Short mmCIF file of C-alpha atoms in Angstrom, two decimals:
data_model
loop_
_atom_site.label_atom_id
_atom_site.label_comp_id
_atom_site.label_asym_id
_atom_site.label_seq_id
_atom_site.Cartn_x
_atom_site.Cartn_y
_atom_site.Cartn_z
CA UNK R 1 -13.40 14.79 22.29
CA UNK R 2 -13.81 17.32 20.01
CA UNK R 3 -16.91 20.03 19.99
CA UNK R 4 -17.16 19.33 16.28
CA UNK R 5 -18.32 15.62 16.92
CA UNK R 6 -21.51 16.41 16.16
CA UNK R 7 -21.04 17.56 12.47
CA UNK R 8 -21.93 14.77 10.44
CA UNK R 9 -25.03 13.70 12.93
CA UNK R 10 -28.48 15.30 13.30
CA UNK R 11 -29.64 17.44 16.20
CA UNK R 12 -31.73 14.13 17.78
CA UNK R 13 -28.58 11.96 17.98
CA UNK R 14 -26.37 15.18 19.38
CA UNK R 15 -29.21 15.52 22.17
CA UNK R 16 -29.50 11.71 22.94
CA UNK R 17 -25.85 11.25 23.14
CA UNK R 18 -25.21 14.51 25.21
CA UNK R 19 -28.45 13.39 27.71
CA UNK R 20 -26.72 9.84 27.98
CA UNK R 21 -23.21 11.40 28.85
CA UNK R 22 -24.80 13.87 31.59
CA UNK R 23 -26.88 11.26 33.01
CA UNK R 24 -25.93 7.23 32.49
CA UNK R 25 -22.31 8.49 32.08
CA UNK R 26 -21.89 9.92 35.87
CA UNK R 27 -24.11 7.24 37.28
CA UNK R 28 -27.40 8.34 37.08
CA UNK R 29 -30.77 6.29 36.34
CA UNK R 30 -32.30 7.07 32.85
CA UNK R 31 -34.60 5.29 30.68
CA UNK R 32 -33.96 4.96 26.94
CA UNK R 33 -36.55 3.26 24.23
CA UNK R 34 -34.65 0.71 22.04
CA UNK R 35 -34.74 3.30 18.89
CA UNK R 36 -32.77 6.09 21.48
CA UNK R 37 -30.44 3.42 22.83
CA UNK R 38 -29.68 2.17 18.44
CA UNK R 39 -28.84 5.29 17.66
CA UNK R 40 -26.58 6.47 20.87
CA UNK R 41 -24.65 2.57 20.42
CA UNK R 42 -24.33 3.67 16.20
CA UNK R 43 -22.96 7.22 17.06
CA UNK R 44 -20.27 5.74 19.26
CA UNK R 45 -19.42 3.18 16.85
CA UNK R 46 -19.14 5.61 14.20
CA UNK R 47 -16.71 7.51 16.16
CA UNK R 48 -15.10 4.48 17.50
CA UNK R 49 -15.19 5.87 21.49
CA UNK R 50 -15.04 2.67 22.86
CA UNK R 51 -15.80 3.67 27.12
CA UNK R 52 -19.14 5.25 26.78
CA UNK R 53 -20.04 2.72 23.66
CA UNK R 54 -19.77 -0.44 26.29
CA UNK R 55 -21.98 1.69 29.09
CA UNK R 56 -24.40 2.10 26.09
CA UNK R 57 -24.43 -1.32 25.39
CA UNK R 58 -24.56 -2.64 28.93
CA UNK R 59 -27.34 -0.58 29.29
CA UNK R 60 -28.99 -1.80 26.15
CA UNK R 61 -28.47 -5.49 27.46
CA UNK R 62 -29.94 -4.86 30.76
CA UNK R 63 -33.12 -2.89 29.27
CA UNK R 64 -33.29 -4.89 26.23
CA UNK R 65 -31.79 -8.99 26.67
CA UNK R 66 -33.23 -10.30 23.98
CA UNK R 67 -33.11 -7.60 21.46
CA UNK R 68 -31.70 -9.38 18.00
CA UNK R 69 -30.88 -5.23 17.50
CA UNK R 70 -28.70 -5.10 20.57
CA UNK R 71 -26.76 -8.58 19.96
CA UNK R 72 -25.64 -7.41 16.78
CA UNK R 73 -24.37 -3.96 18.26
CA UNK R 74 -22.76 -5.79 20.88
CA UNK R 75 -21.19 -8.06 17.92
CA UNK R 76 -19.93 -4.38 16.52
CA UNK R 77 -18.25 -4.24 19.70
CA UNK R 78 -16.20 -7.16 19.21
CA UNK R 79 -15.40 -6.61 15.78
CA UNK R 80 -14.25 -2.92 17.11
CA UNK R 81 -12.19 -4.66 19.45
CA UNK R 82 -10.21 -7.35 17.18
CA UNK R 83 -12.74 -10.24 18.68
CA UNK R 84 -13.38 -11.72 15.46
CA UNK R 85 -13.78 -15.13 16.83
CA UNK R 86 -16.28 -13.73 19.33
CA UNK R 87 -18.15 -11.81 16.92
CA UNK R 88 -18.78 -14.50 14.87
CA UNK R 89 -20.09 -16.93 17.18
CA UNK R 90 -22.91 -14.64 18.33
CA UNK R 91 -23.76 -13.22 14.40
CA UNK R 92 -24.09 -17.11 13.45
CA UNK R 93 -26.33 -17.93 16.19
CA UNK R 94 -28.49 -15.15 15.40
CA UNK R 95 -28.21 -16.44 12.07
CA UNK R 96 -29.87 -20.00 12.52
CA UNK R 97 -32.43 -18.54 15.06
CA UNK R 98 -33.30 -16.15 11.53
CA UNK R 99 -31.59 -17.20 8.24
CA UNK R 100 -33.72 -14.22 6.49
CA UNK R 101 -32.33 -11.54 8.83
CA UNK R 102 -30.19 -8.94 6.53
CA UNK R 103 -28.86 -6.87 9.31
CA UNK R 104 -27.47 -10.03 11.00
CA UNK R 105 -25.99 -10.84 7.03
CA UNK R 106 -24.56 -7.34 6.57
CA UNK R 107 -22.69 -8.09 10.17
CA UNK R 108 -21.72 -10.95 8.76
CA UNK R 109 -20.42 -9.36 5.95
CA UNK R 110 -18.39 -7.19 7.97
CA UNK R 111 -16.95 -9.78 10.21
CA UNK R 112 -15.84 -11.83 7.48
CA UNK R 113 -14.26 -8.76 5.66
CA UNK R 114 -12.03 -8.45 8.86
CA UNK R 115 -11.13 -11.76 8.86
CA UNK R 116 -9.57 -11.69 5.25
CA UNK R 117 -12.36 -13.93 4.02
CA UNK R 118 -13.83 -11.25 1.12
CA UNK R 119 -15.49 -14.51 -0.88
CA UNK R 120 -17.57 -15.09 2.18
CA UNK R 121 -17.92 -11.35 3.13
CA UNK R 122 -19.53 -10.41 -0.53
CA UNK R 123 -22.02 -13.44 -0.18
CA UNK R 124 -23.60 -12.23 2.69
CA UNK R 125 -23.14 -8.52 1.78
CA UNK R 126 -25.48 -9.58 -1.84
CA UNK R 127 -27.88 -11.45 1.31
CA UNK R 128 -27.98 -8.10 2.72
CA UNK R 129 -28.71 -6.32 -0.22
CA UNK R 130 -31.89 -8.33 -0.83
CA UNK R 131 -33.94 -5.95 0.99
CA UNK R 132 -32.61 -2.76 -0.65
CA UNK R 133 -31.88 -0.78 2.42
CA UNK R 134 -27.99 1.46 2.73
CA UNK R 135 -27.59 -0.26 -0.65
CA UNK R 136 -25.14 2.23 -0.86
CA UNK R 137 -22.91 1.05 1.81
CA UNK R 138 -23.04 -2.47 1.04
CA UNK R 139 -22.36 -2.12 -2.83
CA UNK R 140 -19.03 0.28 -1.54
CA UNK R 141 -18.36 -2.73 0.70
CA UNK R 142 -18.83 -5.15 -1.70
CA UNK R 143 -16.34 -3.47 -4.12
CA UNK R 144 -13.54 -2.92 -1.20
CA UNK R 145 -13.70 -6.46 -0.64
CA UNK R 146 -13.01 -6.78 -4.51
CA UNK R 147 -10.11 -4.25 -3.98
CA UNK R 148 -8.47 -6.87 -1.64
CA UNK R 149 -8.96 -9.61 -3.84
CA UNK R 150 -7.64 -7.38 -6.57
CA UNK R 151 -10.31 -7.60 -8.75
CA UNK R 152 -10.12 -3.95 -9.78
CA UNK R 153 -12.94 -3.73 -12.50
CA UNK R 154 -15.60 -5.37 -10.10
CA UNK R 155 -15.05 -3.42 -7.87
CA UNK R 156 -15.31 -0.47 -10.06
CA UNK R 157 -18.79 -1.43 -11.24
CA UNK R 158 -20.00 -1.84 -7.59
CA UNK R 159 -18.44 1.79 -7.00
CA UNK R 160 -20.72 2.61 -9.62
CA UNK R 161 -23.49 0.57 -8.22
CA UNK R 162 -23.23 2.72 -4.91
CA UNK R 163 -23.25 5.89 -6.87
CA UNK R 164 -26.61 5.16 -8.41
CA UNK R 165 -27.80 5.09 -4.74
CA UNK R 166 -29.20 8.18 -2.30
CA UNK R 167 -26.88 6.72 0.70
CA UNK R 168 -23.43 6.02 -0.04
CA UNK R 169 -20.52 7.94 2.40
CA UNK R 170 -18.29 10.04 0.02
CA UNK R 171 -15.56 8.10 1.00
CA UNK R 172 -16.40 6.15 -1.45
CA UNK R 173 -14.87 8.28 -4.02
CA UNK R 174 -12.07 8.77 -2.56
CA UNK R 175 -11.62 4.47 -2.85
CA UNK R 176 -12.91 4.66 -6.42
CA UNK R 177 -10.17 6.91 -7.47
CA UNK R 178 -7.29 4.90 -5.96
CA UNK R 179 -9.09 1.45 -7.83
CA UNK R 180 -9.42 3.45 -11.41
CA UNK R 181 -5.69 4.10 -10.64
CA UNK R 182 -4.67 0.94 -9.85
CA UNK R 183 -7.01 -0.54 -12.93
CA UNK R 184 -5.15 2.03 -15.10
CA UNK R 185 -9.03 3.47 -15.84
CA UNK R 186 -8.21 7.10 -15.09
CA UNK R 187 -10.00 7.94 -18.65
CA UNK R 188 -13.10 6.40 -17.15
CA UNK R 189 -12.87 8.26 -13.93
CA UNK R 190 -12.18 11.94 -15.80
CA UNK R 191 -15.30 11.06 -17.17
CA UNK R 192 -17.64 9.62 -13.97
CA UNK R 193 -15.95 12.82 -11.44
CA UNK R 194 -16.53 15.38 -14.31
CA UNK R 195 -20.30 14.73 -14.16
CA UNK R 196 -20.35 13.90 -10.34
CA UNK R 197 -19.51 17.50 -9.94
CA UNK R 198 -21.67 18.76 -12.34
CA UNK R 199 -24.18 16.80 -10.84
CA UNK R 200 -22.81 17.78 -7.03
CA UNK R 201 -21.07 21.48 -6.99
CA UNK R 202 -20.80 21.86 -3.19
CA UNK R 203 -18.55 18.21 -3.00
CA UNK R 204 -15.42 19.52 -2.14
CA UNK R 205 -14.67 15.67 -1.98
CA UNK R 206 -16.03 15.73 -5.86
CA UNK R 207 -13.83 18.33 -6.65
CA UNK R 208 -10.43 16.96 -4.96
CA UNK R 209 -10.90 13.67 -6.84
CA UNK R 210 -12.06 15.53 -10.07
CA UNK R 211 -8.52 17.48 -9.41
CA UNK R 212 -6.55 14.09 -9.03
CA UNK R 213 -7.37 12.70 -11.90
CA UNK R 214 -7.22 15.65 -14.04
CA UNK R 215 -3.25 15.92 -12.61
CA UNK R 216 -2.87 12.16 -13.48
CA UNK R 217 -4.18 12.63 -16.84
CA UNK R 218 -1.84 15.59 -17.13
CA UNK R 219 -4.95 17.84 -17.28
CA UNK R 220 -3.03 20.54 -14.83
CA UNK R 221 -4.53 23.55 -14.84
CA UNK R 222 -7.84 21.68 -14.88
CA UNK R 223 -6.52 19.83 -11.38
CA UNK R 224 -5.57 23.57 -10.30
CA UNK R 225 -9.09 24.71 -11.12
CA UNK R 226 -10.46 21.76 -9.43
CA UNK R 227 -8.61 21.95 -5.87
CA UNK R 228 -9.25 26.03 -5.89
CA UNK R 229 -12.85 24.59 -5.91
CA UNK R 230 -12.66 22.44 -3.41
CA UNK R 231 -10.85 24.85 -1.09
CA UNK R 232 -13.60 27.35 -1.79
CA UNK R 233 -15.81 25.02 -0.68
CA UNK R 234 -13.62 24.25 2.81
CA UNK R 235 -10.91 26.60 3.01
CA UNK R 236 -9.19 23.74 5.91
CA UNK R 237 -9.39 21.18 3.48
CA UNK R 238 -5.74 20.69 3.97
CA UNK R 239 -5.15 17.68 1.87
CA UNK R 240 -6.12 20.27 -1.37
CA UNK R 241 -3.52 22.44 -0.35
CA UNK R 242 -0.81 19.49 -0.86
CA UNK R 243 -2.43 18.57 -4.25
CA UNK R 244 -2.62 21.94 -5.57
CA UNK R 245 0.79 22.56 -5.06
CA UNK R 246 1.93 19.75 -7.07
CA UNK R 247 -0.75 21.00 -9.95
CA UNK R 248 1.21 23.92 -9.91
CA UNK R 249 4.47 22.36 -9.84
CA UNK R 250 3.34 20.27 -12.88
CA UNK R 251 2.75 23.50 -14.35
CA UNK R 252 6.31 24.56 -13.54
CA UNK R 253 4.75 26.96 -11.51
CA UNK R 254 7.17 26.76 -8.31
CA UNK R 255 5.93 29.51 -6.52
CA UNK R 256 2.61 29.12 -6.95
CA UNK R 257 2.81 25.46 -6.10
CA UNK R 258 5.02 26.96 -2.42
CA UNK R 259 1.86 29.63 -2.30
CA UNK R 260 -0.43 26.27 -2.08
CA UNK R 261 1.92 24.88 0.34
CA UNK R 262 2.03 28.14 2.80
CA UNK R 263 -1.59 28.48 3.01
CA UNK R 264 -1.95 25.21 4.39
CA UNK R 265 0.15 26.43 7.47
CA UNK R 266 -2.87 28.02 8.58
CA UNK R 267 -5.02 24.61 9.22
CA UNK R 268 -3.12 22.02 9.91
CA UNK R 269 -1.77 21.25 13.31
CA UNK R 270 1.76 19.77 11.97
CA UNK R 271 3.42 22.39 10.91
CA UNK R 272 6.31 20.67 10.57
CA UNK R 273 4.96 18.28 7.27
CA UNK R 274 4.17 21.07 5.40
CA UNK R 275 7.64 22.38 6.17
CA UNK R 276 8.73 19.09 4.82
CA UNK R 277 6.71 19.55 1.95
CA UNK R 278 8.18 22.91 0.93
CA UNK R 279 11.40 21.65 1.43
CA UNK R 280 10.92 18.75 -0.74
CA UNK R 281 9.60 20.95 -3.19
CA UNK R 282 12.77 22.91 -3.62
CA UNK R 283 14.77 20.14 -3.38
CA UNK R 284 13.47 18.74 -6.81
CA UNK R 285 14.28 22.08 -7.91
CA UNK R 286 17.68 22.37 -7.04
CA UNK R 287 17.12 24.69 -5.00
CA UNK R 288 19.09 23.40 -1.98
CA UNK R 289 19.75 26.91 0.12
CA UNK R 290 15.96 27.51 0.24
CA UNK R 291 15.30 23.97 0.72
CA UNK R 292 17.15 23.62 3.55
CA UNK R 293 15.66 26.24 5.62
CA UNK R 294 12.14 24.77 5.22
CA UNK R 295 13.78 21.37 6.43
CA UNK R 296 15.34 22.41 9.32
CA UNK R 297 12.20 24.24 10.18
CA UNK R 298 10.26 21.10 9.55
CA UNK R 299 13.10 19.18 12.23
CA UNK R 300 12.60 22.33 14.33
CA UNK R 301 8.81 21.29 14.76
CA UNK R 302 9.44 17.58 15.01
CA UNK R 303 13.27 16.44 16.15
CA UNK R 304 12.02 12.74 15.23
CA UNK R 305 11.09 13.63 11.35
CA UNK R 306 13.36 11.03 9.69
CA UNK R 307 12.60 12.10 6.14
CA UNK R 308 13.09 15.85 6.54
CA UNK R 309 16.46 15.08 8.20
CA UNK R 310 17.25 12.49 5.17
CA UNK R 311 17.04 15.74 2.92
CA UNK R 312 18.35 17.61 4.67
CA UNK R 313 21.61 15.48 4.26
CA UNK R 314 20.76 15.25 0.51
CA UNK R 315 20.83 18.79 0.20
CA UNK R 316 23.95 19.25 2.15
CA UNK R 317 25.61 16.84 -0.46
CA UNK R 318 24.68 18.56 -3.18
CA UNK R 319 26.06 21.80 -1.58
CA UNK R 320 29.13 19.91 -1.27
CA UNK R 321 29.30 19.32 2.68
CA UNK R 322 29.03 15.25 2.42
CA UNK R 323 30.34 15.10 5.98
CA UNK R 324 27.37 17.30 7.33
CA UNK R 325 25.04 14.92 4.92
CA UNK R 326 26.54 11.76 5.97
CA UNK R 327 26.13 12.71 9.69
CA UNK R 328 21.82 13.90 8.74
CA UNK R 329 21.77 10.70 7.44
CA UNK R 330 22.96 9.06 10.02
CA UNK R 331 20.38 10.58 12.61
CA UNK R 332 17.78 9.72 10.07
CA UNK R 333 18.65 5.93 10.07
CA UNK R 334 19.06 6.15 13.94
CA UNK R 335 15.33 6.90 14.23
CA UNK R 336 14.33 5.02 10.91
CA UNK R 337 16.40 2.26 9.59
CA UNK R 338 14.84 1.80 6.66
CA UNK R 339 14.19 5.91 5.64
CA UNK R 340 14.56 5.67 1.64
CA UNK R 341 16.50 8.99 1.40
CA UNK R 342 18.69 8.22 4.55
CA UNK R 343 19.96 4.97 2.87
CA UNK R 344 20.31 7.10 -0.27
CA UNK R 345 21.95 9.72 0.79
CA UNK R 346 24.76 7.78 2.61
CA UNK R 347 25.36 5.16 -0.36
CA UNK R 348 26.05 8.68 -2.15
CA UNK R 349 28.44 9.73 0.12
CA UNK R 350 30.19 6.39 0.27
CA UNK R 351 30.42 5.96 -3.64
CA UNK R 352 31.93 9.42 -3.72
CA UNK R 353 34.46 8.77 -0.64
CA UNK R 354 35.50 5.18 -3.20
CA UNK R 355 34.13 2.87 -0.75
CA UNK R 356 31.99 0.81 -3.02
CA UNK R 357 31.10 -1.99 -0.46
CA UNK R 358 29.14 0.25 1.46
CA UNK R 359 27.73 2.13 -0.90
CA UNK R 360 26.88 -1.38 -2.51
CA UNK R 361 25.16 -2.67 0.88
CA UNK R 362 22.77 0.54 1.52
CA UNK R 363 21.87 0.70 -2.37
CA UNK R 364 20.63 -2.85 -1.69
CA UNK R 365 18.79 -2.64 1.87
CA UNK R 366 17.24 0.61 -0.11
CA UNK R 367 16.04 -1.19 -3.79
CA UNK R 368 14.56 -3.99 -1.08
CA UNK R 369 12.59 -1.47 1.06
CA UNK R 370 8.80 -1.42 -0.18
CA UNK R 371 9.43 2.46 -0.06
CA UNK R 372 12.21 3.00 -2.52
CA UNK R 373 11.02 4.49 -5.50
CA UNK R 374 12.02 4.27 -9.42
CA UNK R 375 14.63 7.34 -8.81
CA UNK R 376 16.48 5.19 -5.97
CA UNK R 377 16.26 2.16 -8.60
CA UNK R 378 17.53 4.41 -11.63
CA UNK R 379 20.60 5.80 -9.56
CA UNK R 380 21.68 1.72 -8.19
CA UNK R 381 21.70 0.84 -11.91
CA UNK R 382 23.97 4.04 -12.36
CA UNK R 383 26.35 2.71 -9.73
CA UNK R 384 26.07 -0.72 -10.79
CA UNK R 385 27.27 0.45 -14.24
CA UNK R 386 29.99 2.74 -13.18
CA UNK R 387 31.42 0.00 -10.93
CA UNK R 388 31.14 -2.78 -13.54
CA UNK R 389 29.41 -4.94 -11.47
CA UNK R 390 27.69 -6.04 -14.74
CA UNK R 391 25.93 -9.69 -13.25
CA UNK R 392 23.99 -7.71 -10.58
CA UNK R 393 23.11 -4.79 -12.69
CA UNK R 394 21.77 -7.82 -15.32
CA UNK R 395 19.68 -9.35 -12.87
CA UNK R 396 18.40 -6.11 -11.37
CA UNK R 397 17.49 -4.44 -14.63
CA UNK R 398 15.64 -7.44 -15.49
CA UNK R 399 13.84 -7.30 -12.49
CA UNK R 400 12.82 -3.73 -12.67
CA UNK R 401 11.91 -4.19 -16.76
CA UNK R 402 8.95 -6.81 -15.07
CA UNK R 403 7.56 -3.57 -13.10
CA UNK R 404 8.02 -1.13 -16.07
CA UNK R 405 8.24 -3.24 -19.23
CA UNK R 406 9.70 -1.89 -22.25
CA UNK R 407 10.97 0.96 -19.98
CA UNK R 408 14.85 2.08 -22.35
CA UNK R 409 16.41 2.79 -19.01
CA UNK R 410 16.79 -0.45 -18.03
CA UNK R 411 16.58 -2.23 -21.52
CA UNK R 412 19.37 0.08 -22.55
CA UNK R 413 21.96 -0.77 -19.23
CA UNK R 414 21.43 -4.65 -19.76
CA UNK R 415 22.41 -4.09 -23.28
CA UNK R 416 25.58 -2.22 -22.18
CA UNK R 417 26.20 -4.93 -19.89
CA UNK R 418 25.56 -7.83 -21.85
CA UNK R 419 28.33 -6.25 -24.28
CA UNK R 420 30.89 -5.68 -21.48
CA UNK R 421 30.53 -9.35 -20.31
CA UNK R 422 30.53 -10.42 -24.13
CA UNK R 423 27.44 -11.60 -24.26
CA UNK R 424 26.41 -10.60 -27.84
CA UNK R 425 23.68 -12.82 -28.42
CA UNK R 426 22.19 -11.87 -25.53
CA UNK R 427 23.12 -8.10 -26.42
CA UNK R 428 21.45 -8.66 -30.41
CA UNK R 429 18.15 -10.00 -28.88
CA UNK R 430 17.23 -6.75 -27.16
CA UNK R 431 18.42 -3.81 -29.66
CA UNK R 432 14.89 -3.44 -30.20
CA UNK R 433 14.06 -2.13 -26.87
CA UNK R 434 17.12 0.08 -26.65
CA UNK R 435 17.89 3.92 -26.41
CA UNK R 436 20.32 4.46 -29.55
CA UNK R 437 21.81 7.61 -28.03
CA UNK R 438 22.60 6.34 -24.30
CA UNK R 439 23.89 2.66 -25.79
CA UNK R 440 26.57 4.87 -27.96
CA UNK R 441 27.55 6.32 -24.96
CA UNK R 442 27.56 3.18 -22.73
CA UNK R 443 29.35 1.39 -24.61
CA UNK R 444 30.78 2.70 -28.23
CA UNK R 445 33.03 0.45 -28.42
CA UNK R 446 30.08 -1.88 -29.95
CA UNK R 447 30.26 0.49 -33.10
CA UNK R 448 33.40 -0.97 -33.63
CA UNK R 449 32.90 -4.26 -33.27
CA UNK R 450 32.67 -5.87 -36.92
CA UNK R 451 29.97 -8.38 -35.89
CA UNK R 452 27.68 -5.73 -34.38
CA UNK R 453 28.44 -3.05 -36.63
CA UNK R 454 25.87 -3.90 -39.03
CA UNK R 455 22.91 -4.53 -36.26
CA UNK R 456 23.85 -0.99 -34.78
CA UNK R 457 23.56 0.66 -38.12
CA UNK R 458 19.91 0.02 -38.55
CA UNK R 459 19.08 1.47 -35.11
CA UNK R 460 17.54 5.32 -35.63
CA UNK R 461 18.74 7.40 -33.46
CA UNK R 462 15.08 9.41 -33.29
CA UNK R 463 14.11 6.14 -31.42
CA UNK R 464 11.81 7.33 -28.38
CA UNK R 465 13.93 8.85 -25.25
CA UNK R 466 13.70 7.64 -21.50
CA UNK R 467 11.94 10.29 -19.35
#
């Protein structure tokens, strides 16, 4: 184990843990009060060290048998070791020995929360509470069981609940963050982080958080200021280094953004990501000679990185070596079958060698991996169009306007296509959601047709662009 262990425990639990480890650990006789033996059982459940955890509890049992404290520690244990079933027998008959017990309800909680069942999980967690003890930790656990059931705004206002307490784990933030994002409250986060670290200016969590949501809001230079902060604070906070760098590159500051990226070579202990990063970086740059030696230095670290030998194929395409890129691809796929820029970068390579069946199949086992993202969509609805296969591109588009409604991309392409397949009622009912510019130049034909004439006429060409 680490010698850092210790840093987010107090002296007495670093001495009772390293007594038990010299002593009960090697086989030695020692006596421990129940209080010592609680708080040796929580530190190695809070590191999750499972051998000396089940000495500790053995121990417990054997000093201890009918300690309510130990049965729910040993509970833990089964909860730590994917024994729900186990777990919840003994926290339920603990439960009708004493209904009013809120530790035994808080386990419950937890137990429940494993098993998928959040309903039950947030009834006993609100049992718990009733004593106001770690309110902290039960209102964050309360609103990550609303996460799951993806009830974003209660669980922001039991986020906030925890924040009112002394004891919540700064964790929490981080989880708060990733629900305003997902309930599309960033506005209301700016606001909450901006006086957290007011409130808190030696959080470099605070600050990292405060810096993501300043770079969602398109607050840049407010995210740099904010990760600079946090780094001050922890100069190895390595996830800051990746966020600063895209700050900077949102500031279409590239080589400050690599700067970022390069200092976090210095405290991390693969290399070969931030490698990756830097290569990435210049790739959506165009910047493919650079690119390409922080890739191959990212493979050099790790032969099995799928991703940086995806772009690495990318990047020899757009140097105009598609055999070298079809060949990194293919190594990609060979260690990850579904890599996003693997598939990618081969359905490239086979659209520009004509062969437009297998282009056609990796476009689709790509748009149907969880992973693809809306540049991988945007480039199949490309090759759909170019290829006139109009019905899939239709149904596609469609699908991808339900994710990003009102997006012109895709409003614009099933326009086009409904015109090619002469579908002009179809084509009439969804001018309104079209880019006037890109239709003319899909299709301008439809200028020319006399009963569409007229509709195109009215459209204004100053009508709002696609990004």
């Amino acid at each position: 184990m680490k010698n850092d262990r210790f840093t987010d425990f107090d002296d007495e639990v670093k001495q009772l843990v390293l007594d038990f480890e010299r002593t009960v650990m090697r086989g030695e006789t020692q006596f421990y009060d129940i209080d010592e033996l609680e708080m040796i059982i929580d530190y190695y459940l809070e590191v999750d060290d499972k051998e000396p955890l089940i000495s500790a509890i053995h121990l417990a049992e054997r000093l201890y048998p009918d300690s309510i404290e130990v049965k729910i520690r040993r509970a833990h244990w089964y909860v730590l070791n994917k024994d729900n079933a186990k777990a919840l027998s003994l926290l339920q008959a603990l439960e009708r020995q004493d209904p009013s017990d809120t530790d035994v309800a808080y386990s419950l909680g937890v137990v429940y929360g494993e098993m998928g069942e959040s309903q039950k999980a947030i009834e006993y967690y609100l049992r718990a509470a009733e004593d106001g003890w770690q309110l902290g930790r039960i209102y964050a656990n309360i609103a990550e069981e609303y996460v799951r059931l993806q009830q974003w705004h209660d669980a922001i206002q039991y986020y906030m609940q925890a924040f009112r307490t002394d004891s919540y784990d700064e964790q929490t933030l981080y989880n708060y963050l990733d629900t305003c994002e997902e309930a599309e409250a960033c506005d209301e986060a700016y606001e909450f982080l901006k006086l957290y670290v007011n409130e808190h200016p030696y959080s470099k969590i605070g600050w990292y958080c405060y810096g993501c949501v300043c770079r969602d809001l398109g607050l840049a230079e407010q995210a740099v200021d904010a990760f600079e902060y946090a780094l001050a604070i922890d100069k190895n906070f390595a996830s800051a280094y990746y966020e600063l760098a895209l700050a900077n590159e949102q500031l279409d500051q590239l080589g400050e953004a690599a700067t970022a990226l390069t200092r976090a070579l210095d405290c991390v202990s693969l290399r070969g990501d931030v490698y990756r990063a830097l290569g990435q970086l210049f790739l959506r740059h165009d910047n493919f000679d650079t690119a390409l030696s922080y890739l191959r230095k990212a493979v050099d670290e790790n032969p099995a990185d799928a991703e940086a030998l995806a772009d690495i194929g990318l990047c020899q395409l757009y140097l105009d070596d598609d055999a070298s890129a079809l060949a990194s691809a293919r190594k990609a796929l060979a260690i990850d079958p579904q890599c996003p820029d693997a598939l990618f970068c081969s359905a490239l390579v086979y659209d520009g060698r004509d062969n437009v069946d297998a282009a056609s199949d990796l476009y689709e086992r790509l748009v149907a991996s969880p992973r693809a993202h809306e540049g991988h969509c945007r480039f199949y609805t490309l090759f759909l169009f170019k290829h006139a296969i109009y019905d899939i591109l239709i149904e596609f588009a469609e699908e991808s306007l339900q994710l990003y409604p009102h997006d012109l991309f895709y409003s614009t392409y099933v326009a086009a296509a409904y015109f090619y397949t002469n579908r002009y009622n179809k084509f009439r009912h969804v001018l309104g959601d079209v880019q006037p510019s890109l239709l003319r130049e899909l299709c301008p034909q439809a200028w020319d047709n006399p009963a569409l004439a007229p509709l195109l006429a009215d459209l204004h060409e100053d009508s709002p662009e696609t990004e």
